[in-house]
Amino acid sequence: DGGPLPLFSAGAHTIVTLRAGERVMRNPYSLMGPPLDDESWQISVLRTLDSRGGSAFLHEKIAVGDVIELAQPVNLFPLALSARKHLFIAGASA
C-alpha cells in the first residue's frame, strides 16, 4: 500500500504469494538486511533445477517494479532476550 513495512527480527521470514494464472504458490523466504528498515525488505531466492515452481517463477517472471503479495513477518525461532550469546548455523540440503 506504499506505507512503512513492518519491522522484523533476526530469523524472520515472509510468505510470498505468487500467482501464475489459476495456480497460486505460497513460499516462505527468509528476510535479510536491516531489520529496522521500514522501506524495503530483501530476500534471497535460489534458482533450483528441481523447482516446484516458486524459485523458477521469481527468477523468470518477476521484474523490477512488479507488485507481489507478502505476508507479515513471522519468526518461528526468535532470539532469546535473556541469552548473552547467540550462535547461528545455516545449511542447505543437497
mmCIF file as gemmi writes it, N, C-alpha and C atoms, coordinates in Angstrom:
data_model
loop_
_atom_site.group_PDB
_atom_site.id
_atom_site.type_symbol
_atom_site.label_atom_id
_atom_site.label_alt_id
_atom_site.label_comp_id
_atom_site.label_asym_id
_atom_site.label_entity_id
_atom_site.label_seq_id
_atom_site.pdbx_PDB_ins_code
_atom_site.Cartn_x
_atom_site.Cartn_y
_atom_site.Cartn_z
_atom_site.occupancy
_atom_site.B_iso_or_equiv
_atom_site.pdbx_formal_charge
_atom_site.auth_seq_id
_atom_site.auth_asym_id
_atom_site.pdbx_PDB_model_num
ATOM 1 N N . ASP Axp A 1 ? 0.8 -1.206 0 1 0 ? 1 A 1
ATOM 2 C CA . ASP Axp A 1 ? 0 0 0 1 0 ? 1 A 1
ATOM 3 C C . ASP Axp A 1 ? 0.845 1.274 0 1 0 ? 1 A 1
ATOM 4 N N . GLY Axp A 2 ? 2.154 1.13 -0.043 1 0 ? 2 A 1
ATOM 5 C CA . GLY Axp A 2 ? 3.037 2.287 -0.083 1 0 ? 2 A 1
ATOM 6 C C . GLY Axp A 2 ? 3.443 2.805 1.281 1 0 ? 2 A 1
ATOM 7 N N . GLY Axp A 3 ? 2.845 2.266 2.348 1 0 ? 3 A 1
ATOM 8 C CA . GLY Axp A 3 ? 3.195 2.703 3.698 1 0 ? 3 A 1
ATOM 9 C C . GLY Axp A 3 ? 4.425 1.993 4.207 1 0 ? 3 A 1
ATOM 10 N N . PRO Axp A 4 ? 4.843 2.334 5.426 1 0 ? 4 A 1
ATOM 11 C CA . PRO Axp A 4 ? 6.014 1.675 6.013 1 0 ? 4 A 1
ATOM 12 C C . PRO Axp A 4 ? 5.787 0.169 6.158 1 0 ? 4 A 1
ATOM 13 N N . LEU Axp A 5 ? 6.839 -0.597 5.932 1 0 ? 5 A 1
ATOM 14 C CA . LEU Axp A 5 ? 6.774 -2.046 6.118 1 0 ? 5 A 1
ATOM 15 C C . LEU Axp A 5 ? 6.912 -2.375 7.598 1 0 ? 5 A 1
ATOM 16 N N . PRO Axp A 6 ? 6.317 -3.473 8.044 1 0 ? 6 A 1
ATOM 17 C CA . PRO Axp A 6 ? 6.515 -3.891 9.436 1 0 ? 6 A 1
ATOM 18 C C . PRO Axp A 6 ? 7.983 -4.229 9.675 1 0 ? 6 A 1
ATOM 19 N N . LEU Axp A 7 ? 8.46 -3.935 10.87 1 0 ? 7 A 1
ATOM 20 C CA . LEU Axp A 7 ? 9.823 -4.296 11.24 1 0 ? 7 A 1
ATOM 21 C C . LEU Axp A 7 ? 9.868 -5.794 11.522 1 0 ? 7 A 1
ATOM 22 N N . PHE Axp A 8 ? 11.056 -6.383 11.431 1 0 ? 8 A 1
ATOM 23 C CA . PHE Axp A 8 ? 11.205 -7.81 11.695 1 0 ? 8 A 1
ATOM 24 C C . PHE Axp A 8 ? 12.441 -8.034 12.541 1 0 ? 8 A 1
ATOM 25 N N . SER Axp A 9 ? 12.573 -9.223 13.086 1 0 ? 9 A 1
ATOM 26 C CA . SER Axp A 9 ? 13.736 -9.563 13.904 1 0 ? 9 A 1
ATOM 27 C C . SER Axp A 9 ? 14.549 -10.658 13.213 1 0 ? 9 A 1
ATOM 28 N N . ALA Axp A 10 ? 15.78 -10.835 13.689 1 0 ? 10 A 1
ATOM 29 C CA . ALA Axp A 10 ? 16.673 -11.843 13.116 1 0 ? 10 A 1
ATOM 30 C C . ALA Axp A 10 ? 15.989 -13.203 13.106 1 0 ? 10 A 1
ATOM 31 N N . GLY Axp A 11 ? 16.052 -13.894 11.981 1 0 ? 11 A 1
ATOM 32 C CA . GLY Axp A 11 ? 15.443 -15.211 11.848 1 0 ? 11 A 1
ATOM 33 C C . GLY Axp A 11 ? 14.037 -15.193 11.267 1 0 ? 11 A 1
ATOM 34 N N . ALA Axp A 12 ? 13.514 -13.995 10.985 1 0 ? 12 A 1
ATOM 35 C CA . ALA Axp A 12 ? 12.142 -13.891 10.483 1 0 ? 12 A 1
ATOM 36 C C . ALA Axp A 12 ? 12.055 -14.241 8.999 1 0 ? 12 A 1
ATOM 37 N N . HIS Axp A 13 ? 10.856 -14.603 8.573 1 0 ? 13 A 1
ATOM 38 C CA . HIS Axp A 13 ? 10.592 -14.877 7.164 1 0 ? 13 A 1
ATOM 39 C C . HIS Axp A 13 ? 9.242 -14.281 6.784 1 0 ? 13 A 1
ATOM 40 N N . THR Axp A 14 ? 8.998 -14.211 5.488 1 0 ? 14 A 1
ATOM 41 C CA . THR Axp A 14 ? 7.714 -13.783 4.962 1 0 ? 14 A 1
ATOM 42 C C . THR Axp A 14 ? 7.226 -14.849 3.987 1 0 ? 14 A 1
ATOM 43 N N . ILE Axp A 15 ? 5.943 -14.922 3.815 1 0 ? 15 A 1
ATOM 44 C CA . ILE Axp A 15 ? 5.371 -15.816 2.81 1 0 ? 15 A 1
ATOM 45 C C . ILE Axp A 15 ? 5.106 -14.971 1.568 1 0 ? 15 A 1
ATOM 46 N N . VAL Axp A 16 ? 5.683 -15.389 0.444 1 0 ? 16 A 1
ATOM 47 C CA . VAL Axp A 16 ? 5.481 -14.7 -0.83 1 0 ? 16 A 1
ATOM 48 C C . VAL Axp A 16 ? 4.398 -15.459 -1.59 1 0 ? 16 A 1
ATOM 49 N N . THR Axp A 17 ? 3.334 -14.753 -1.97 1 0 ? 17 A 1
ATOM 50 C CA . THR Axp A 17 ? 2.257 -15.36 -2.752 1 0 ? 17 A 1
ATOM 51 C C . THR Axp A 17 ? 2.493 -15.042 -4.221 1 0 ? 17 A 1
ATOM 52 N N . LEU Axp A 18 ? 2.583 -16.087 -5.031 1 0 ? 18 A 1
ATOM 53 C CA . LEU Axp A 18 ? 2.841 -15.948 -6.464 1 0 ? 18 A 1
ATOM 54 C C . LEU Axp A 18 ? 1.641 -16.487 -7.227 1 0 ? 18 A 1
ATOM 55 N N . ARG Axp A 19 ? 1.192 -15.735 -8.193 1 0 ? 19 A 1
ATOM 56 C CA . ARG Axp A 19 ? 0.022 -16.137 -8.972 1 0 ? 19 A 1
ATOM 57 C C . ARG Axp A 19 ? 0.433 -16.323 -10.432 1 0 ? 19 A 1
ATOM 58 N N . ALA Axp A 20 ? 0.247 -17.555 -10.91 1 0 ? 20 A 1
ATOM 59 C CA . ALA Axp A 20 ? 0.545 -17.905 -12.299 1 0 ? 20 A 1
ATOM 60 C C . ALA Axp A 20 ? -0.741 -18.447 -12.906 1 0 ? 20 A 1
ATOM 61 N N . GLY Axp A 21 ? -1.548 -17.552 -13.471 1 0 ? 21 A 1
ATOM 62 C CA . GLY Axp A 21 ? -2.846 -17.966 -13.975 1 0 ? 21 A 1
ATOM 63 C C . GLY Axp A 21 ? -3.722 -18.401 -12.819 1 0 ? 21 A 1
ATOM 64 N N . GLU Axp A 22 ? -4.23 -19.628 -12.885 1 0 ? 22 A 1
ATOM 65 C CA . GLU Axp A 22 ? -5.08 -20.164 -11.824 1 0 ? 22 A 1
ATOM 66 C C . GLU Axp A 22 ? -4.269 -20.779 -10.679 1 0 ? 22 A 1
ATOM 67 N N . ARG Axp A 23 ? -2.987 -20.996 -10.912 1 0 ? 23 A 1
ATOM 68 C CA . ARG Axp A 23 ? -2.126 -21.605 -9.9 1 0 ? 23 A 1
ATOM 69 C C . ARG Axp A 23 ? -1.657 -20.549 -8.909 1 0 ? 23 A 1
ATOM 70 N N . VAL Axp A 24 ? -1.744 -20.868 -7.619 1 0 ? 24 A 1
ATOM 71 C CA . VAL Axp A 24 ? -1.268 -19.975 -6.563 1 0 ? 24 A 1
ATOM 72 C C . VAL Axp A 24 ? -0.208 -20.719 -5.756 1 0 ? 24 A 1
ATOM 73 N N . MET Axp A 25 ? 0.958 -20.09 -5.623 1 0 ? 25 A 1
ATOM 74 C CA . MET Axp A 25 ? 2.059 -20.665 -4.847 1 0 ? 25 A 1
ATOM 75 C C . MET Axp A 25 ? 2.33 -19.748 -3.664 1 0 ? 25 A 1
ATOM 76 N N . ARG Axp A 26 ? 2.51 -20.32 -2.494 1 0 ? 26 A 1
ATOM 77 C CA . ARG Axp A 26 ? 2.854 -19.555 -1.298 1 0 ? 26 A 1
ATOM 78 C C . ARG Axp A 26 ? 4.142 -20.147 -0.731 1 0 ? 26 A 1
ATOM 79 N N . ASN Axp A 27 ? 5.225 -19.399 -0.868 1 0 ? 27 A 1
ATOM 80 C CA . ASN Axp A 27 ? 6.53 -19.911 -0.456 1 0 ? 27 A 1
ATOM 81 C C . ASN Axp A 27 ? 7.145 -19.01 0.613 1 0 ? 27 A 1
ATOM 82 N N . PRO Axp A 28 ? 7.727 -19.618 1.659 1 0 ? 28 A 1
ATOM 83 C CA . PRO Axp A 28 ? 8.415 -18.819 2.677 1 0 ? 28 A 1
ATOM 84 C C . PRO Axp A 28 ? 9.84 -18.483 2.234 1 0 ? 28 A 1
ATOM 85 N N . TYR Axp A 29 ? 10.268 -17.26 2.506 1 0 ? 29 A 1
ATOM 86 C CA . TYR Axp A 29 ? 11.635 -16.828 2.229 1 0 ? 29 A 1
ATOM 87 C C . TYR Axp A 29 ? 12.132 -16.023 3.421 1 0 ? 29 A 1
ATOM 88 N N . SER Axp A 30 ? 13.371 -16.277 3.832 1 0 ? 30 A 1
ATOM 89 C CA . SER Axp A 30 ? 13.964 -15.56 4.953 1 0 ? 30 A 1
ATOM 90 C C . SER Axp A 30 ? 14.157 -14.093 4.608 1 0 ? 30 A 1
ATOM 91 N N . LEU Axp A 31 ? 13.836 -13.235 5.577 1 0 ? 31 A 1
ATOM 92 C CA . LEU Axp A 31 ? 14.079 -11.804 5.418 1 0 ? 31 A 1
ATOM 93 C C . LEU Axp A 31 ? 15.525 -11.509 5.77 1 0 ? 31 A 1
ATOM 94 N N . MET Axp A 32 ? 16.149 -10.691 4.948 1 0 ? 32 A 1
ATOM 95 C CA . MET Axp A 32 ? 17.554 -10.33 5.133 1 0 ? 32 A 1
ATOM 96 C C . MET Axp A 32 ? 17.648 -8.816 5.215 1 0 ? 32 A 1
ATOM 97 N N . GLY Axp A 33 ? 18.826 -8.327 5.523 1 0 ? 33 A 1
ATOM 98 C CA . GLY Axp A 33 ? 19.029 -6.891 5.559 1 0 ? 33 A 1
ATOM 99 C C . GLY Axp A 33 ? 18.69 -6.309 6.916 1 0 ? 33 A 1
ATOM 100 N N . PRO Axp A 34 ? 18.725 -4.986 6.994 1 0 ? 34 A 1
ATOM 101 C CA . PRO Axp A 34 ? 18.481 -4.319 8.28 1 0 ? 34 A 1
ATOM 102 C C . PRO Axp A 34 ? 17.049 -4.534 8.762 1 0 ? 34 A 1
ATOM 103 N N . PRO Axp A 35 ? 16.858 -5.132 9.934 1 0 ? 35 A 1
ATOM 104 C CA . PRO Axp A 35 ? 15.508 -5.409 10.423 1 0 ? 35 A 1
ATOM 105 C C . PRO Axp A 35 ? 14.717 -4.159 10.802 1 0 ? 35 A 1
ATOM 106 N N . LEU Axp A 36 ? 15.402 -3.025 10.969 1 0 ? 36 A 1
ATOM 107 C CA . LEU Axp A 36 ? 14.703 -1.782 11.318 1 0 ? 36 A 1
ATOM 108 C C . LEU Axp A 36 ? 14.398 -0.931 10.085 1 0 ? 36 A 1
ATOM 109 N N . ASP Axp A 37 ? 14.661 -1.45 8.893 1 0 ? 37 A 1
ATOM 110 C CA . ASP Axp A 37 ? 14.353 -0.74 7.643 1 0 ? 37 A 1
ATOM 111 C C . ASP Axp A 37 ? 12.881 -0.939 7.327 1 0 ? 37 A 1
ATOM 112 N N . ASP Axp A 38 ? 12.112 0.133 7.374 1 0 ? 38 A 1
ATOM 113 C CA . ASP Axp A 38 ? 10.676 0.011 7.089 1 0 ? 38 A 1
ATOM 114 C C . ASP Axp A 38 ? 10.324 0.431 5.664 1 0 ? 38 A 1
ATOM 115 N N . GLU Axp A 39 ? 11.359 0.58 4.806 1 0 ? 39 A 1
ATOM 116 C CA . GLU Axp A 39 ? 11.128 0.97 3.416 1 0 ? 39 A 1
ATOM 117 C C . GLU Axp A 39 ? 11.329 -0.166 2.424 1 0 ? 39 A 1
ATOM 118 N N . SER Axp A 40 ? 12.124 -1.167 2.806 1 0 ? 40 A 1
ATOM 119 C CA . SER Axp A 40 ? 12.354 -2.283 1.879 1 0 ? 40 A 1
ATOM 120 C C . SER Axp A 40 ? 12.706 -3.543 2.65 1 0 ? 40 A 1
ATOM 121 N N . TRP Axp A 41 ? 12.356 -4.679 2.058 1 0 ? 41 A 1
ATOM 122 C CA . TRP Axp A 41 ? 12.765 -5.985 2.559 1 0 ? 41 A 1
ATOM 123 C C . TRP Axp A 41 ? 13.613 -6.637 1.48 1 0 ? 41 A 1
ATOM 124 N N . GLN Axp A 42 ? 14.504 -7.511 1.898 1 0 ? 42 A 1
ATOM 125 C CA . GLN Axp A 42 ? 15.335 -8.265 0.973 1 0 ? 42 A 1
ATOM 126 C C . GLN Axp A 42 ? 15.152 -9.751 1.265 1 0 ? 42 A 1
ATOM 127 N N . ILE Axp A 43 ? 15.062 -10.545 0.202 1 0 ? 43 A 1
ATOM 128 C CA . ILE Axp A 43 ? 15.051 -11.998 0.317 1 0 ? 43 A 1
ATOM 129 C C . ILE Axp A 43 ? 16.036 -12.547 -0.701 1 0 ? 43 A 1
ATOM 130 N N . SER Axp A 44 ? 16.512 -13.746 -0.487 1 0 ? 44 A 1
ATOM 131 C CA . SER Axp A 44 ? 17.338 -14.447 -1.473 1 0 ? 44 A 1
ATOM 132 C C . SER Axp A 44 ? 16.555 -15.638 -1.974 1 0 ? 44 A 1
ATOM 133 N N . VAL Axp A 45 ? 16.595 -15.838 -3.279 1 0 ? 45 A 1
ATOM 134 C CA . VAL Axp A 45 ? 15.846 -16.94 -3.885 1 0 ? 45 A 1
ATOM 135 C C . VAL Axp A 45 ? 16.807 -17.742 -4.75 1 0 ? 45 A 1
ATOM 136 N N . LEU Axp A 46 ? 17.1 -18.956 -4.323 1 0 ? 46 A 1
ATOM 137 C CA . LEU Axp A 46 ? 17.969 -19.848 -5.084 1 0 ? 46 A 1
ATOM 138 C C . LEU Axp A 46 ? 17.171 -20.486 -6.212 1 0 ? 46 A 1
ATOM 139 N N . ARG Axp A 47 ? 17.651 -20.351 -7.422 1 0 ? 47 A 1
ATOM 140 C CA . ARG Axp A 47 ? 17.007 -20.971 -8.6 1 0 ? 47 A 1
ATOM 141 C C . ARG Axp A 47 ? 17.473 -22.408 -8.656 1 0 ? 47 A 1
ATOM 142 N N . THR Axp A 48 ? 16.575 -23.349 -8.385 1 0 ? 48 A 1
ATOM 143 C CA . THR Axp A 48 ? 16.948 -24.758 -8.383 1 0 ? 48 A 1
ATOM 144 C C . THR Axp A 48 ? 16.397 -25.457 -9.623 1 0 ? 48 A 1
ATOM 145 N N . LEU Axp A 49 ? 17.121 -26.47 -10.061 1 0 ? 49 A 1
ATOM 146 C CA . LEU Axp A 49 ? 16.692 -27.217 -11.239 1 0 ? 49 A 1
ATOM 147 C C . LEU Axp A 49 ? 15.416 -28.006 -10.977 1 0 ? 49 A 1
ATOM 148 N N . ASP Axp A 50 ? 15.256 -28.467 -9.737 1 0 ? 50 A 1
ATOM 149 C CA . ASP Axp A 50 ? 14.076 -29.252 -9.405 1 0 ? 50 A 1
ATOM 150 C C . ASP Axp A 50 ? 12.993 -28.386 -8.746 1 0 ? 50 A 1
ATOM 151 N N . SER Axp A 51 ? 12.938 -27.129 -9.131 1 0 ? 51 A 1
ATOM 152 C CA . SER Axp A 51 ? 11.961 -26.193 -8.567 1 0 ? 51 A 1
ATOM 153 C C . SER Axp A 51 ? 10.541 -26.71 -8.771 1 0 ? 51 A 1
ATOM 154 N N . ARG Axp A 52 ? 9.715 -26.554 -7.741 1 0 ? 52 A 1
ATOM 155 C CA . ARG Axp A 52 ? 8.303 -26.897 -7.865 1 0 ? 52 A 1
ATOM 156 C C . ARG Axp A 52 ? 7.519 -25.711 -8.443 1 0 ? 52 A 1
ATOM 157 N N . GLY Axp A 53 ? 8.241 -24.633 -8.756 1 0 ? 53 A 1
ATOM 158 C CA . GLY Axp A 53 ? 7.594 -23.506 -9.406 1 0 ? 53 A 1
ATOM 159 C C . GLY Axp A 53 ? 7.934 -22.153 -8.827 1 0 ? 53 A 1
ATOM 160 N N . GLY Axp A 54 ? 8.12 -22.065 -7.503 1 0 ? 54 A 1
ATOM 161 C CA . GLY Axp A 54 ? 8.32 -20.772 -6.852 1 0 ? 54 A 1
ATOM 162 C C . GLY Axp A 54 ? 9.606 -20.073 -7.246 1 0 ? 54 A 1
ATOM 163 N N . SER Axp A 55 ? 10.743 -20.748 -7.103 1 0 ? 55 A 1
ATOM 164 C CA . SER Axp A 55 ? 12.009 -20.087 -7.429 1 0 ? 55 A 1
ATOM 165 C C . SER Axp A 55 ? 12.107 -19.808 -8.928 1 0 ? 55 A 1
ATOM 166 N N . ALA Axp A 56 ? 11.659 -20.737 -9.748 1 0 ? 56 A 1
ATOM 167 C CA . ALA Axp A 56 ? 11.68 -20.503 -11.198 1 0 ? 56 A 1
ATOM 168 C C . ALA Axp A 56 ? 10.789 -19.321 -11.561 1 0 ? 56 A 1
ATOM 169 N N . PHE Axp A 57 ? 9.603 -19.239 -10.97 1 0 ? 57 A 1
ATOM 170 C CA . PHE Axp A 57 ? 8.682 -18.141 -11.244 1 0 ? 57 A 1
ATOM 171 C C . PHE Axp A 57 ? 9.314 -16.801 -10.871 1 0 ? 57 A 1
ATOM 172 N N . LEU Axp A 58 ? 9.91 -16.724 -9.68 1 0 ? 58 A 1
ATOM 173 C CA . LEU Axp A 58 ? 10.527 -15.472 -9.257 1 0 ? 58 A 1
ATOM 174 C C . LEU Axp A 58 ? 11.674 -15.071 -10.17 1 0 ? 58 A 1
ATOM 175 N N . HIS Axp A 59 ? 12.465 -16.029 -10.62 1 0 ? 59 A 1
ATOM 176 C CA . HIS Axp A 59 ? 13.601 -15.713 -11.485 1 0 ? 59 A 1
ATOM 177 C C . HIS Axp A 59 ? 13.177 -15.385 -12.914 1 0 ? 59 A 1
ATOM 178 N N . GLU Axp A 60 ? 12.136 -16.01 -13.407 1 0 ? 60 A 1
ATOM 179 C CA . GLU Axp A 60 ? 11.768 -15.856 -14.816 1 0 ? 60 A 1
ATOM 180 C C . GLU Axp A 60 ? 10.652 -14.845 -15.071 1 0 ? 60 A 1
ATOM 181 N N . LYS Axp A 61 ? 9.758 -14.641 -14.108 1 0 ? 61 A 1
ATOM 182 C CA . LYS Axp A 61 ? 8.558 -13.843 -14.364 1 0 ? 61 A 1
ATOM 183 C C . LYS Axp A 61 ? 8.513 -12.499 -13.636 1 0 ? 61 A 1
ATOM 184 N N . ILE Axp A 62 ? 9.211 -12.375 -12.511 1 0 ? 62 A 1
ATOM 185 C CA . ILE Axp A 62 ? 9.144 -11.15 -11.717 1 0 ? 62 A 1
ATOM 186 C C . ILE Axp A 62 ? 10.263 -10.214 -12.141 1 0 ? 62 A 1
ATOM 187 N N . ALA Axp A 63 ? 9.914 -8.94 -12.32 1 0 ? 63 A 1
ATOM 188 C CA . ALA Axp A 63 ? 10.893 -7.934 -12.73 1 0 ? 63 A 1
ATOM 189 C C . ALA Axp A 63 ? 10.81 -6.727 -11.795 1 0 ? 63 A 1
ATOM 190 N N . VAL Axp A 64 ? 11.831 -5.913 -11.821 1 0 ? 64 A 1
ATOM 191 C CA . VAL Axp A 64 ? 11.847 -4.684 -11.027 1 0 ? 64 A 1
ATOM 192 C C . VAL Axp A 64 ? 10.591 -3.883 -11.346 1 0 ? 64 A 1
ATOM 193 N N . GLY Axp A 65 ? 9.907 -3.445 -10.299 1 0 ? 65 A 1
ATOM 194 C CA . GLY Axp A 65 ? 8.684 -2.668 -10.463 1 0 ? 65 A 1
ATOM 195 C C . GLY Axp A 65 ? 7.411 -3.479 -10.35 1 0 ? 65 A 1
ATOM 196 N N . ASP Axp A 66 ? 7.5 -4.819 -10.467 1 0 ? 66 A 1
ATOM 197 C CA . ASP Axp A 66 ? 6.314 -5.66 -10.303 1 0 ? 66 A 1
ATOM 198 C C . ASP Axp A 66 ? 5.849 -5.615 -8.855 1 0 ? 66 A 1
ATOM 199 N N . VAL Axp A 67 ? 4.569 -5.762 -8.655 1 0 ? 67 A 1
ATOM 200 C CA . VAL Axp A 67 ? 3.987 -5.796 -7.312 1 0 ? 67 A 1
ATOM 201 C C . VAL Axp A 67 ? 3.701 -7.249 -6.963 1 0 ? 67 A 1
ATOM 202 N N . ILE Axp A 68 ? 4.189 -7.686 -5.802 1 0 ? 68 A 1
ATOM 203 C CA . ILE Axp A 68 ? 3.92 -9.041 -5.345 1 0 ? 68 A 1
ATOM 204 C C . ILE Axp A 68 ? 3.332 -8.978 -3.938 1 0 ? 68 A 1
ATOM 205 N N . GLU Axp A 69 ? 2.666 -10.049 -3.543 1 0 ? 69 A 1
ATOM 206 C CA . GLU Axp A 69 ? 1.988 -10.103 -2.249 1 0 ? 69 A 1
ATOM 207 C C . GLU Axp A 69 ? 2.882 -10.774 -1.213 1 0 ? 69 A 1
ATOM 208 N N . LEU Axp A 70 ? 3.091 -10.075 -0.088 1 0 ? 70 A 1
ATOM 209 C CA . LEU Axp A 70 ? 3.914 -10.589 1.004 1 0 ? 70 A 1
ATOM 210 C C . LEU Axp A 70 ? 3.1 -10.621 2.284 1 0 ? 70 A 1
ATOM 211 N N . ALA Axp A 71 ? 3.345 -11.618 3.113 1 0 ? 71 A 1
ATOM 212 C CA . ALA Axp A 71 ? 2.678 -11.713 4.407 1 0 ? 71 A 1
ATOM 213 C C . ALA Axp A 71 ? 3.463 -10.929 5.456 1 0 ? 71 A 1
ATOM 214 N N . GLN Axp A 72 ? 2.818 -10.7 6.591 1 0 ? 72 A 1
ATOM 215 C CA . GLN Axp A 72 ? 3.502 -10.09 7.73 1 0 ? 72 A 1
ATOM 216 C C . GLN Axp A 72 ? 4.705 -10.949 8.108 1 0 ? 72 A 1
ATOM 217 N N . PRO Axp A 73 ? 5.776 -10.352 8.626 1 0 ? 73 A 1
ATOM 218 C CA . PRO Axp A 73 ? 6.923 -11.157 9.065 1 0 ? 73 A 1
ATOM 219 C C . PRO Axp A 73 ? 6.526 -12.133 10.169 1 0 ? 73 A 1
ATOM 220 N N . VAL Axp A 74 ? 7.109 -13.327 10.106 1 0 ? 74 A 1
ATOM 221 C CA . VAL Axp A 74 ? 6.892 -14.363 11.111 1 0 ? 74 A 1
ATOM 222 C C . VAL Axp A 74 ? 8.266 -14.828 11.573 1 0 ? 74 A 1
ATOM 223 N N . ASN Axp A 75 ? 8.402 -15.064 12.857 1 0 ? 75 A 1
ATOM 224 C CA . ASN Axp A 75 ? 9.668 -15.567 13.381 1 0 ? 75 A 1
ATOM 225 C C . ASN Axp A 75 ? 9.389 -16.775 14.256 1 0 ? 75 A 1
ATOM 226 N N . LEU Axp A 76 ? 9.73 -17.953 13.745 1 0 ? 76 A 1
ATOM 227 C CA . LEU Axp A 76 ? 9.482 -19.193 14.472 1 0 ? 76 A 1
ATOM 228 C C . LEU Axp A 76 ? 10.586 -19.526 15.461 1 0 ? 76 A 1
ATOM 229 N N . PHE Axp A 77 ? 11.73 -18.809 15.383 1 0 ? 77 A 1
ATOM 230 C CA . PHE Axp A 77 ? 12.802 -19.032 16.35 1 0 ? 77 A 1
ATOM 231 C C . PHE Axp A 77 ? 13.472 -17.695 16.688 1 0 ? 77 A 1
ATOM 232 N N . PRO Axp A 78 ? 12.735 -16.847 17.442 1 0 ? 78 A 1
ATOM 233 C CA . PRO Axp A 78 ? 13.292 -15.541 17.798 1 0 ? 78 A 1
ATOM 234 C C . PRO Axp A 78 ? 14.465 -15.678 18.768 1 0 ? 78 A 1
ATOM 235 N N . LEU Axp A 79 ? 15.269 -14.631 18.827 1 0 ? 79 A 1
ATOM 236 C CA . LEU Axp A 79 ? 16.382 -14.609 19.766 1 0 ? 79 A 1
ATOM 237 C C . LEU Axp A 79 ? 15.854 -14.637 21.195 1 0 ? 79 A 1
ATOM 238 N N . ALA Axp A 80 ? 16.557 -15.353 22.043 1 0 ? 80 A 1
ATOM 239 C CA . ALA Axp A 80 ? 16.198 -15.377 23.463 1 0 ? 80 A 1
ATOM 240 C C . ALA Axp A 80 ? 16.774 -14.117 24.1 1 0 ? 80 A 1
ATOM 241 N N . LEU Axp A 81 ? 15.914 -13.246 24.566 1 0 ? 81 A 1
ATOM 242 C CA . LEU Axp A 81 ? 16.371 -11.977 25.113 1 0 ? 81 A 1
ATOM 243 C C . LEU Axp A 81 ? 17.227 -12.138 26.359 1 0 ? 81 A 1
ATOM 244 N N . SER Axp A 82 ? 17.101 -13.258 27.066 1 0 ? 82 A 1
ATOM 245 C CA . SER Axp A 82 ? 17.89 -13.487 28.275 1 0 ? 82 A 1
ATOM 246 C C . SER Axp A 82 ? 19.27 -14.077 27.975 1 0 ? 82 A 1
ATOM 247 N N . ALA Axp A 83 ? 19.517 -14.497 26.76 1 0 ? 83 A 1
ATOM 248 C CA . ALA Axp A 83 ? 20.811 -15.108 26.401 1 0 ? 83 A 1
ATOM 249 C C . ALA Axp A 83 ? 21.888 -14.047 26.244 1 0 ? 83 A 1
ATOM 250 N N . ARG Axp A 84 ? 23.117 -14.409 26.616 1 0 ? 84 A 1
ATOM 251 C CA . ARG Axp A 84 ? 24.243 -13.482 26.449 1 0 ? 84 A 1
ATOM 252 C C . ARG Axp A 84 ? 24.865 -13.614 25.064 1 0 ? 84 A 1
ATOM 253 N N . LYS Axp A 85 ? 24.751 -14.787 24.45 1 0 ? 85 A 1
ATOM 254 C CA . LYS Axp A 85 ? 25.332 -15.024 23.132 1 0 ? 85 A 1
ATOM 255 C C . LYS Axp A 85 ? 24.36 -15.844 22.299 1 0 ? 85 A 1
ATOM 256 N N . HIS Axp A 86 ? 24.471 -15.69 20.988 1 0 ? 86 A 1
ATOM 257 C CA . HIS Axp A 86 ? 23.679 -16.497 20.054 1 0 ? 86 A 1
ATOM 258 C C . HIS Axp A 86 ? 24.611 -17.025 18.983 1 0 ? 86 A 1
ATOM 259 N N . LEU Axp A 87 ? 24.408 -18.247 18.571 1 0 ? 87 A 1
ATOM 260 C CA . LEU Axp A 87 ? 25.181 -18.858 17.503 1 0 ? 87 A 1
ATOM 261 C C . LEU Axp A 87 ? 24.224 -19.265 16.404 1 0 ? 87 A 1
ATOM 262 N N . PHE Axp A 88 ? 24.412 -18.708 15.206 1 0 ? 88 A 1
ATOM 263 C CA . PHE Axp A 88 ? 23.573 -19.03 14.065 1 0 ? 88 A 1
ATOM 264 C C . PHE Axp A 88 ? 24.31 -20.01 13.162 1 0 ? 88 A 1
ATOM 265 N N . ILE Axp A 89 ? 23.632 -21.064 12.777 1 0 ? 89 A 1
ATOM 266 C CA . ILE Axp A 89 ? 24.198 -22.047 11.859 1 0 ? 89 A 1
ATOM 267 C C . ILE Axp A 89 ? 23.219 -22.199 10.706 1 0 ? 89 A 1
ATOM 268 N N . ALA Axp A 90 ? 23.729 -22.022 9.496 1 0 ? 90 A 1
ATOM 269 C CA . ALA Axp A 90 ? 22.874 -22.151 8.318 1 0 ? 90 A 1
ATOM 270 C C . ALA Axp A 90 ? 23.356 -23.331 7.486 1 0 ? 90 A 1
ATOM 271 N N . GLY Axp A 91 ? 22.455 -23.956 6.797 1 0 ? 91 A 1
ATOM 272 C CA . GLY Axp A 91 ? 22.833 -25.077 5.962 1 0 ? 91 A 1
ATOM 273 C C . GLY Axp A 91 ? 21.794 -25.325 4.894 1 0 ? 91 A 1
ATOM 274 N N . ALA Axp A 92 ? 22.172 -26.106 3.93 1 0 ? 92 A 1
ATOM 275 C CA . ALA Axp A 92 ? 21.254 -26.458 2.854 1 0 ? 92 A 1
ATOM 276 C C . ALA Axp A 92 ? 21.426 -27.935 2.552 1 0 ? 92 A 1
ATOM 277 N N . SER Axp A 93 ? 20.365 -28.571 2.153 1 0 ? 93 A 1
ATOM 278 C CA . SER Axp A 93 ? 20.456 -29.97 1.785 1 0 ? 93 A 1
ATOM 279 C C . SER Axp A 93 ? 20.802 -30.077 0.302 1 0 ? 93 A 1
ATOM 280 N N . ALA Axp A 94 ? 21.507 -31.094 -0.039 1 0 ? 94 A 1
ATOM 281 C CA . ALA Axp A 94 ? 21.936 -31.266 -1.437 1 0 ? 94 A 1
ATOM 282 C C . ALA Axp A 94 ? 20.96 -32.127 -2.181 1 0 ? 94 A 1
